Amino acid sequence: MLSLTHFMLLSGALFAIGVAGVFVNRRHALVLLMSLELILLAVNTNFIAASHYLQDLGGQAFALFVLTIAAAEIAIGLAIVVVVFRSRETIDAEDLSEVRG
Amino acid sequence: MSVAQEMILMLPEIVLVVGACFILLCPRPLAWPLTMLTLAAAVGAMLATAPDAPILLMSGMFERSAEVDVLRILICVLTVLVLRYARGYPVSSDRLQSNEFYTLATFGCVGMFLISGAEHLVALYMGLEILALSLYPMIAMVRDDGRAGEAALKYFVLGALASGFLLYGMSLMYAATGTLHIGELAERLGQMETNRILLLGTVFMLAGLAFKLGATPFHMWLPDVYDGSSLPAATYLSAAPKIAGLLLLLRLFGDGLMALAADWTTLMMALAVLSLLLGNLVAIAQTRIRRMLAYSAIAHTGFVFLALCAGSPKGMGSAVFYTLVYALMAAGSFGMLLLLNARTTAEDIKDFKGLNHSHPWLAIMVLILMFSMAGVPLTAGFYAKLYVLQAVVEAGLWPLAVAAVLLTVVGAYYYLRIVWYMYFEEAERPAEPGEDLTHVFLVSANALVLVVIFAVPQPWLEMSQRAAGVFVGGQ
């Protein structure tokens, strides 16, 4: 029988992969966006599992909101990546060092 | 309460949303007047429908109170100021004065309004994201500027990561307490034993907020974003959203997680001291004004966190007062920067050299702004710092207060350096500020308000205390 702990471990692992993806990956801006998406999926897993075990619908409603906003966020993220690509012909995250102090 | 009554109490938000949609669709010359009209109508709606006591709407998701309305009016005023300053910017003749820019600015206000009243984690998150999703495109809007694109990408990635942290913390809290309502959360936390999930949730939420507010060690995006984005976008970013950020912090930590204060205070102290240390020290090494202002923003965030560490109603009140004064100072400084950049680029600190000889009035205004940032008496910045320190000392945290005073003295150096440059050095090249008299008048008024607040601080302080009281009193 799966318990809440199992789901929280799963979401913890997803979250860790996402965060590691943002910090370790220095190559590709699209992989950054995927990592961000993974973090939000980890959050959703947590909410839905908790909502089921607590028998409370609030968590599932929250997950729907998170999904919607994640879609909007990624749309804006991709638009920004396109802007960056147009001006410098690369989306390699390591090359983003023009603004420095 | 009937739906109609609730709608009337939500009128400010409704006005803003409807206005923002019309701004996007209207002919271009109408966009600016319509924006002003919308913001004015929102303030009008707020004044007309102010409730006598804090009242919960939308099944307890949203709280409306006259005390917090005052801060929302200030958010509108700052937005109007900032948008008016931005109109003088030369590049802004096309993209940065387009309908889209004003729509995003108005939607940003909607986000800030939602944050200010959210009593439910979903509402809070929605407000936060509406604000953030308006800010990213505002920065990326200058498409042919590679620096702006880079700043936008950095801000986007770290902002989304911060939301992820905050949400993950919220989901852990939900799993542990079974509620998303902030008031209920506070109640249940008060009755529960502290366990690991709660602590983990608190840490994630605090880290997410520290990211959003730019507290050390989560500050790395802030200087790049201030420096890389277009000046109008940076100006918008630097003023009103700071107030929204503080309200978010108060709602979550002053109200929702107050029962866990013993656990998060230590972390917040570390964030405060690190921000003060890094902000003040690194700002000294900067040569560009915007980077300097960014590090100064980090240091100011440190001060606000310090005030919250006190954990007392007085600490919360002083945090509100500090943020209020800081938002005014930031708007004024960026407004001045926009004025100086109206015709030529003057983004280096050296460009302030000899300003007194060519434009003595502007030099006096810069003097007031810089003195206020540094916390020199005769300006509001002095009282803002004083009240925070008082609250911190009263809470028995005097080592923190001593550290804050020392670092503030260090920080005074880079503000006073600008004053020194203006009055005692020869100009390397002549300053050519804009000649828009309304802009000069607004910047001057903005700076002089800081002197007025110093002269009569009591009403402002009481207003801040009352606004903070709504959050603390919620439990």
XYZ file of C-alpha atoms in Angstrom:
576
model
C 0.000 0.000 0.000
C 1.358 3.395 -0.976
C 1.372 5.931 1.818
C 1.653 9.699 1.749
C 5.325 9.352 2.595
C 5.979 7.520 -0.679
C 4.404 10.318 -2.670
C 6.300 12.947 -0.749
C 9.550 11.118 -1.408
C 8.677 11.014 -5.108
C 7.882 14.709 -5.186
C 11.017 15.456 -3.185
C 13.067 13.600 -5.768
C 11.358 15.439 -8.650
C 11.941 18.737 -6.908
C 15.607 17.947 -6.308
C 16.092 16.966 -9.965
C 14.448 20.224 -11.029
C 16.566 22.403 -8.767
C 19.724 20.540 -9.735
C 18.747 21.030 -13.374
C 18.587 24.803 -12.890
C 21.872 25.072 -11.036
C 23.967 22.389 -12.702
C 22.813 22.827 -16.288
C 24.716 25.751 -17.745
C 24.262 24.916 -21.388
C 20.798 25.161 -22.738
C 18.063 27.638 -21.868
C 15.338 25.178 -22.886
C 16.606 22.625 -20.392
C 16.319 25.355 -17.768
C 12.656 25.767 -18.660
C 12.109 22.006 -18.438
C 13.716 21.950 -15.004
C 11.419 24.738 -13.843
C 8.452 22.745 -15.117
C 9.664 19.701 -13.197
C 9.710 21.720 -9.975
C 6.098 22.731 -10.501
C 5.162 19.105 -11.209
C 6.770 18.079 -7.951
C 4.617 20.669 -6.212
C 1.503 19.330 -7.932
C 2.310 15.755 -6.932
C 2.584 16.893 -3.344
C -0.679 18.805 -3.434
C -2.677 16.030 -5.059
C -1.294 13.273 -2.844
C -1.881 15.347 0.281
C -5.356 16.258 -0.926
C -6.231 12.572 -1.394
C -4.922 11.503 1.992
C -6.546 14.424 3.792
C -9.832 13.939 1.896
C -9.847 17.676 1.169
C -10.361 19.101 -2.303
C -8.410 22.319 -1.696
C -5.112 20.768 -2.699
C -6.433 19.528 -6.034
C -7.889 22.947 -6.787
C -4.510 24.478 -6.021
C -2.852 21.988 -8.382
C -5.159 23.166 -11.181
C -4.163 26.776 -10.522
C -0.494 25.822 -10.527
C -0.923 24.011 -13.868
C -2.592 27.033 -15.445
C 0.025 29.447 -14.220
C 2.829 27.085 -15.223
C 1.487 27.164 -18.774
C 1.435 30.975 -18.790
C 4.871 31.093 -17.252
C 6.413 28.787 -19.814
C 4.805 30.779 -22.633
C 6.500 33.910 -21.328
C 9.739 32.022 -20.742
C 9.827 30.757 -24.316
C 9.060 34.256 -25.594
C 11.997 35.613 -23.625
C 14.247 32.847 -24.974
C 13.202 33.859 -28.504
C 14.044 37.513 -27.737
C 17.463 36.493 -26.453
C 18.096 34.231 -29.439
C 17.224 37.003 -31.895
C 19.642 39.454 -30.387
C 22.601 37.137 -29.925
C 22.019 33.994 -32.006
C 22.572 31.646 -29.074
C 20.650 30.498 -26.037
C 23.631 28.947 -24.343
C 23.185 29.961 -20.723
C 26.950 30.268 -20.262
C 27.144 33.053 -22.819
C 24.763 35.200 -20.842
C 27.382 37.332 -19.177
C 27.114 40.704 -20.828
C 25.555 42.285 -17.749
C 28.240 42.072 -15.099
C 29.631 44.287 -12.420
C -22.950 38.511 2.419
C -24.537 38.688 -1.000
C -22.539 38.370 -4.194
C -23.382 41.950 -5.143
C -21.964 43.278 -1.890
C -18.796 41.244 -2.374
C -18.419 42.571 -5.898
C -18.707 46.128 -4.611
C -15.953 45.484 -2.108
C -13.798 43.964 -4.863
C -14.450 46.996 -7.070
C -10.840 48.331 -7.036
C -9.510 45.078 -8.497
C -12.356 44.850 -10.999
C -11.743 48.426 -12.147
C -8.050 47.686 -12.643
C -8.626 44.482 -14.611
C -11.260 46.034 -16.884
C -9.099 49.128 -17.324
C -6.044 47.057 -18.194
C -7.997 45.242 -20.925
C -9.204 48.532 -22.419
C -5.683 49.996 -22.292
C -4.481 47.091 -24.419
C -7.179 47.639 -27.036
C -7.478 51.416 -27.221
C -5.747 53.581 -29.858
C -2.200 54.355 -28.888
C -2.520 58.056 -27.979
C -5.275 57.123 -25.523
C -3.204 54.499 -23.683
C -1.469 56.934 -21.350
C -4.535 58.962 -20.283
C -6.528 55.755 -19.911
C -3.850 54.291 -17.628
C -3.973 57.350 -15.405
C -7.748 57.234 -15.430
C -7.783 53.547 -14.483
C -5.396 54.004 -11.579
C -7.306 57.075 -10.386
C -10.594 55.170 -10.684
C -9.125 52.316 -8.636
C -8.124 54.753 -5.894
C -11.565 56.332 -6.093
C -13.253 52.939 -5.853
C -11.110 52.094 -2.859
C -12.030 55.299 -1.046
C -15.707 54.947 -1.902
C -16.043 51.348 -0.725
C -13.699 51.356 2.285
C -15.139 49.020 4.951
C -15.251 50.072 8.610
C -13.559 46.937 9.891
C -11.462 44.253 8.150
C -13.855 42.002 6.264
C -13.408 38.618 4.593
C -14.706 38.148 1.037
C -14.947 35.335 -1.519
C -15.405 32.509 1.011
C -12.591 33.853 3.136
C -10.032 34.036 0.349
C -9.606 37.772 0.372
C -9.514 40.375 3.100
C -10.428 43.990 2.610
C -9.516 46.569 5.243
C -9.258 50.344 5.229
C -5.851 50.156 6.899
C -4.266 48.152 4.089
C -6.152 50.251 1.514
C -3.853 53.122 2.454
C -0.869 51.083 1.301
C -2.692 50.130 -1.888
C -3.338 53.799 -2.599
C 0.377 54.369 -2.149
C 1.054 51.542 -4.621
C -1.166 53.343 -7.165
C 0.500 56.698 -6.504
C 3.958 55.193 -6.920
C 2.891 53.502 -10.149
C 1.575 56.782 -11.537
C 4.791 58.559 -10.535
C 6.998 55.881 -12.033
C 5.080 55.748 -15.314
C 5.192 59.537 -15.573
C 8.958 59.516 -14.983
C 9.341 56.858 -17.666
C 7.699 59.031 -20.284
C 10.782 61.202 -20.579
C 13.016 58.313 -21.588
C 14.179 58.692 -25.186
C 14.006 55.049 -26.262
C 10.589 54.883 -24.724
C 9.222 56.876 -27.614
C 8.113 53.587 -29.128
C 8.028 50.336 -27.152
C 8.157 51.666 -23.637
C 5.213 53.955 -24.212
C 3.139 51.385 -26.013
C -0.227 50.080 -24.887
C 1.437 46.823 -23.824
C 3.763 48.540 -21.379
C 0.885 50.339 -19.664
C -1.299 47.222 -19.652
C 1.464 45.246 -17.973
C 2.012 48.024 -15.438
C -1.714 47.998 -14.627
C -1.845 44.213 -14.349
C 1.164 44.445 -12.064
C -0.984 46.635 -9.816
C -3.730 43.989 -9.897
C -1.176 41.449 -8.669
C -0.021 43.763 -5.906
C -3.627 44.417 -4.860
C -4.329 40.690 -4.651
C -1.200 40.115 -2.588
C -2.196 42.886 -0.203
C -5.495 41.226 0.663
C -4.918 37.522 0.110
C -6.070 35.390 3.027
C -5.653 32.090 1.207
C -2.503 30.544 -0.222
C -4.078 30.193 -3.687
C -5.003 33.888 -3.766
C -1.551 34.824 -2.526
C 0.133 32.737 -5.193
C -2.129 34.119 -7.914
C -1.325 37.686 -6.878
C 2.379 36.962 -6.802
C 2.351 35.374 -10.246
C 0.211 38.099 -11.820
C 2.785 40.604 -10.611
C 5.774 38.509 -11.690
C 4.335 37.594 -15.100
C 3.780 41.309 -15.738
C 7.332 42.202 -14.767
C 9.145 39.661 -16.999
C 7.739 40.973 -20.302
C 8.177 44.588 -19.179
C 11.898 43.925 -18.950
C 12.118 41.880 -22.148
C 10.091 44.412 -24.091
C 13.043 46.281 -25.606
C 13.630 43.540 -28.134
C 16.688 44.883 -29.912
C 18.658 45.348 -26.687
C 20.594 42.175 -25.898
C 21.196 43.289 -22.329
C 17.487 43.629 -21.647
C 16.827 40.126 -22.999
C 19.562 38.707 -20.836
C 18.264 40.521 -17.758
C 14.755 39.253 -18.482
C 15.943 35.660 -18.855
C 17.895 35.797 -15.598
C 14.966 37.361 -13.782
C 12.554 34.860 -15.276
C 14.572 31.761 -14.385
C 15.304 32.840 -10.841
C 11.832 34.273 -10.323
C 10.222 31.023 -11.464
C 12.616 29.072 -9.260
C 11.627 31.275 -6.325
C 7.934 30.608 -7.010
C 8.788 26.904 -7.125
C 10.444 27.071 -3.706
C 7.545 29.024 -2.251
C 5.000 26.600 -3.708
C 6.890 23.563 -2.527
C 6.926 25.057 0.961
C 3.192 25.713 0.708
C 2.514 22.144 -0.412
C 4.442 20.758 2.556
C 2.513 23.047 4.894
C -0.724 21.843 3.350
C 0.251 18.211 3.753
C 1.115 18.812 7.407
C -1.813 21.007 8.436
C -4.551 20.201 5.909
C -5.544 23.794 5.248
C -4.746 26.456 2.671
C -6.455 29.271 4.532
C -3.862 31.502 6.161
C -5.934 32.269 9.257
C -6.723 28.586 9.833
C -3.102 27.736 9.155
C -2.031 30.052 11.977
C -4.636 28.482 14.284
C -3.674 24.883 13.531
C 0.037 25.583 13.763
C -0.586 27.040 17.212
C -2.082 23.737 18.386
C 0.420 21.425 16.701
C 3.757 20.105 17.785
C 6.524 21.324 15.498
C 7.631 18.528 13.207
C 10.142 18.151 10.421
C 7.698 18.671 7.576
C 6.578 21.968 9.047
C 10.169 23.107 9.452
C 11.058 22.062 5.918
C 8.005 23.894 4.593
C 8.968 27.029 6.509
C 12.522 26.938 5.190
C 11.348 26.551 1.592
C 8.832 29.361 1.915
C 11.390 31.678 3.452
C 13.938 30.809 0.766
C 11.365 31.496 -1.959
C 10.493 34.874 -0.494
C 14.153 35.754 0.035
C 14.695 35.011 -3.667
C 11.789 37.213 -4.665
C 12.850 40.081 -2.422
C 16.533 39.760 -3.264
C 17.979 39.006 0.175
C 21.495 37.576 0.365
C 22.373 34.732 -0.422
C 19.528 34.744 -2.972
C 20.309 38.166 -4.414
C 22.434 37.351 -7.460
C 19.769 38.246 -10.006
C 18.994 41.673 -8.631
C 22.020 43.742 -9.759
C 21.925 42.202 -13.241
C 18.218 42.880 -13.597
C 18.471 46.473 -12.354
C 21.425 47.108 -14.622
C 20.399 45.206 -17.724
C 16.758 46.121 -18.112
C 15.577 49.364 -19.647
C 15.515 52.250 -17.211
C 11.698 52.581 -17.182
C 11.249 48.871 -16.407
C 13.900 49.002 -13.684
C 12.156 52.036 -12.204
C 8.819 50.228 -12.070
C 10.477 47.171 -10.558
C 12.253 49.128 -7.856
C 9.340 50.958 -6.249
C 5.812 49.596 -5.773
C 6.636 45.829 -5.918
C 8.789 46.322 -2.804
C 5.645 47.204 -0.853
C 3.867 44.146 -2.257
C 6.852 41.985 -1.300
C 6.692 43.219 2.266
C 2.946 42.572 2.475
C 3.572 39.028 1.240
C 6.166 38.547 3.938
C 3.875 39.977 6.617
C 0.934 37.845 5.527
C 2.896 34.603 5.465
C 5.289 35.061 8.347
C 3.631 37.734 10.498
C 0.260 35.978 10.343
C 0.305 32.436 8.926
C 3.548 31.109 10.348
C 3.722 33.249 13.486
C 3.392 30.128 15.646
C 6.705 28.909 14.238
C 8.436 32.249 14.883
C 10.961 30.645 17.202
C 12.148 28.523 14.287
C 12.244 31.044 11.459
C 13.553 34.048 13.366
C 17.097 32.666 13.409
C 17.050 32.097 9.658
C 15.649 35.544 9.060
C 18.343 37.077 11.219
C 20.984 35.345 9.125
C 19.353 36.649 5.932
C 19.154 40.161 7.400
C 22.768 40.331 8.516
C 24.110 38.771 5.316
C 22.065 41.194 3.184
C 23.252 44.195 5.170
C 26.835 43.001 4.971
C 26.937 42.138 1.301
C 24.709 44.983 0.113
C 26.650 47.700 1.860
C 30.121 46.353 1.169
C 29.693 45.445 -2.486
C 27.888 48.698 -3.291
C 31.102 50.559 -2.490
C 32.885 48.894 -5.400
C 30.247 49.779 -8.001
C 30.826 52.351 -10.714
C 27.398 52.254 -12.304
C 24.554 53.966 -10.487
C 22.001 51.273 -11.159
C 24.224 48.507 -9.787
C 24.881 50.652 -6.746
C 21.152 51.166 -6.250
C 20.650 47.415 -6.644
C 23.114 46.597 -3.885
C 21.595 49.337 -1.795
C 18.212 47.652 -2.374
C 19.702 44.435 -1.001
C 20.937 46.287 2.085
C 17.515 47.880 2.585
C 15.858 44.465 2.295
C 18.202 43.373 5.057
C 16.852 46.159 7.252
C 13.260 45.106 6.612
C 14.083 41.497 7.521
C 15.765 42.793 10.664
C 12.552 44.569 11.654
C 10.575 41.345 11.191
C 13.069 39.435 13.360
C 11.900 41.526 16.297
C 8.632 39.583 15.972
C 6.669 42.284 17.829
C 3.784 44.387 16.462
C 6.143 47.328 16.716
C 8.693 45.489 14.581
C 6.044 44.793 11.929
C 4.943 48.425 11.992
C 8.487 49.672 11.599
C 8.985 47.260 8.690
C 5.965 48.768 6.916
C 7.193 52.299 7.613
C 10.683 51.423 6.392
C 9.404 49.882 3.167
C 7.110 52.806 2.537
C 9.970 55.280 2.896
C 12.273 53.069 0.872
C 9.796 52.769 -1.998
C 9.544 56.573 -2.103
C 13.336 56.934 -2.080
C 13.782 54.341 -4.799
C 11.114 55.914 -6.995
C 12.738 59.315 -6.491
C 16.262 58.083 -7.233
C 15.198 56.299 -10.393
C 13.051 59.279 -11.364
C 16.112 61.476 -11.040
C 18.144 58.980 -13.046
C 15.511 59.042 -15.798
C 15.630 62.839 -15.804
C 19.433 62.862 -16.129
C 19.229 60.273 -18.908
C 16.538 62.069 -20.864
C 18.916 63.319 -23.536
C 22.285 61.647 -23.032
C 23.365 58.512 -21.254
C 24.493 59.282 -17.714
C 24.614 55.911 -16.013
C 27.974 56.160 -14.250
C 28.416 57.515 -10.769
C 31.045 59.835 -12.243
C 28.316 61.502 -14.284
C 27.134 63.185 -11.084
C 30.366 65.147 -10.892
C 29.842 68.884 -10.824
C 26.051 68.647 -11.009
C 25.820 71.447 -8.453
C 27.508 73.944 -10.783
C 25.216 73.341 -13.699
C 21.941 72.389 -11.955
C 21.949 73.385 -8.267
C 18.275 72.580 -7.699
C 18.601 69.030 -8.998
C 21.739 68.620 -6.906
C 19.787 69.526 -3.772
C 17.155 66.918 -4.655
C 19.809 64.246 -5.198
C 21.319 65.311 -1.888
C 18.016 64.758 -0.087
C 17.499 61.371 -1.746
C 21.013 60.165 -0.945
C 20.901 61.447 2.636
C 17.614 59.666 3.097
C 19.005 56.405 1.698
C 21.977 56.725 4.045
C 19.736 57.547 7.021
C 21.053 61.036 7.746
C 18.780 63.186 9.969
C 16.485 65.766 8.382
C 15.248 63.058 6.010
C 12.714 60.259 6.426
C 15.400 57.592 6.044
C 16.694 58.524 9.489
C 13.415 57.796 11.248
C 12.861 54.653 9.205
C 16.137 53.217 10.433
C 15.629 54.544 13.959
C 12.246 52.854 14.409
C 13.541 49.534 13.123
C 16.505 49.714 15.484
C 14.232 50.641 18.396
C 12.030 47.627 17.742
C 15.064 45.369 17.435
C 16.604 46.626 20.677
C 13.281 46.296 22.507
C 13.161 42.658 21.402
C 16.513 42.180 23.141
C 18.472 41.652 19.935
C 20.953 44.451 20.550
C 23.958 42.695 18.912
C 21.959 42.759 15.659
C 21.182 46.425 16.161
C 24.863 47.225 16.703
C 25.841 45.290 13.569
C 23.139 47.101 11.574
C 24.331 50.514 12.758
C 27.950 49.738 11.912
C 27.062 48.475 8.446
C 24.836 51.493 7.846
C 27.780 53.746 8.613
C 29.850 51.800 6.098
C 26.988 52.107 3.631
C 26.763 55.862 4.094
C 30.082 56.089 2.255
C 28.746 55.276 -1.175
C 25.729 57.530 -0.868
C 27.831 60.416 0.373
C 30.353 59.824 -2.397
C 27.692 60.904 -4.883
C 27.066 64.044 -2.823
C 30.815 64.692 -2.742
C 31.028 64.295 -6.521
C 28.163 66.722 -7.062
C 29.498 69.482 -4.858
C 33.255 69.206 -4.770
C 34.411 67.812 -8.106
C 34.622 69.230 -11.575
C 32.299 67.802 -14.214
C 34.010 65.550 -16.752
C 31.313 66.318 -19.251
C 28.338 68.638 -18.945
C 25.136 67.153 -17.549
C 22.154 67.434 -19.822
C 19.058 66.608 -17.824
C 15.654 66.661 -19.464
C 13.745 69.922 -19.553
C 10.310 68.496 -18.865
C 9.106 70.757 -16.046
C 6.418 68.348 -14.836
C 9.068 65.671 -14.423
C 11.322 68.061 -12.486
C 8.372 69.079 -10.327
C 7.381 65.464 -9.574
C 10.930 64.389 -8.717
C 11.294 67.424 -6.473
C 7.985 66.719 -4.778
C 9.025 63.095 -4.364
C 12.273 64.119 -2.672
C 10.685 66.838 -0.556
C 8.067 64.406 0.791
C 10.980 62.664 2.493
C 11.768 65.884 4.356
C 8.091 66.319 5.204
C 7.970 62.798 6.635
C 10.949 63.701 8.803
C 9.204 66.836 10.017
C 5.907 65.077 10.862
C 6.612 61.341 11.128
C 3.791 60.523 13.546
C 0.831 60.142 11.133
C 2.900 58.013 8.758
C 4.135 55.830 11.560
C 0.654 55.365 12.995
C -0.628 54.493 9.541
C 2.084 51.836 9.203
C 1.353 50.452 12.656
C -2.355 50.178 11.876
C -1.682 48.471 8.549
C 0.678 46.001 10.197
C -1.917 45.479 12.922
C -4.337 44.041 10.350
C -1.860 41.266 9.608
C -0.792 40.561 13.156
C -4.317 40.919 14.482
C -5.506 38.256 12.054
C -4.483 35.371 14.263
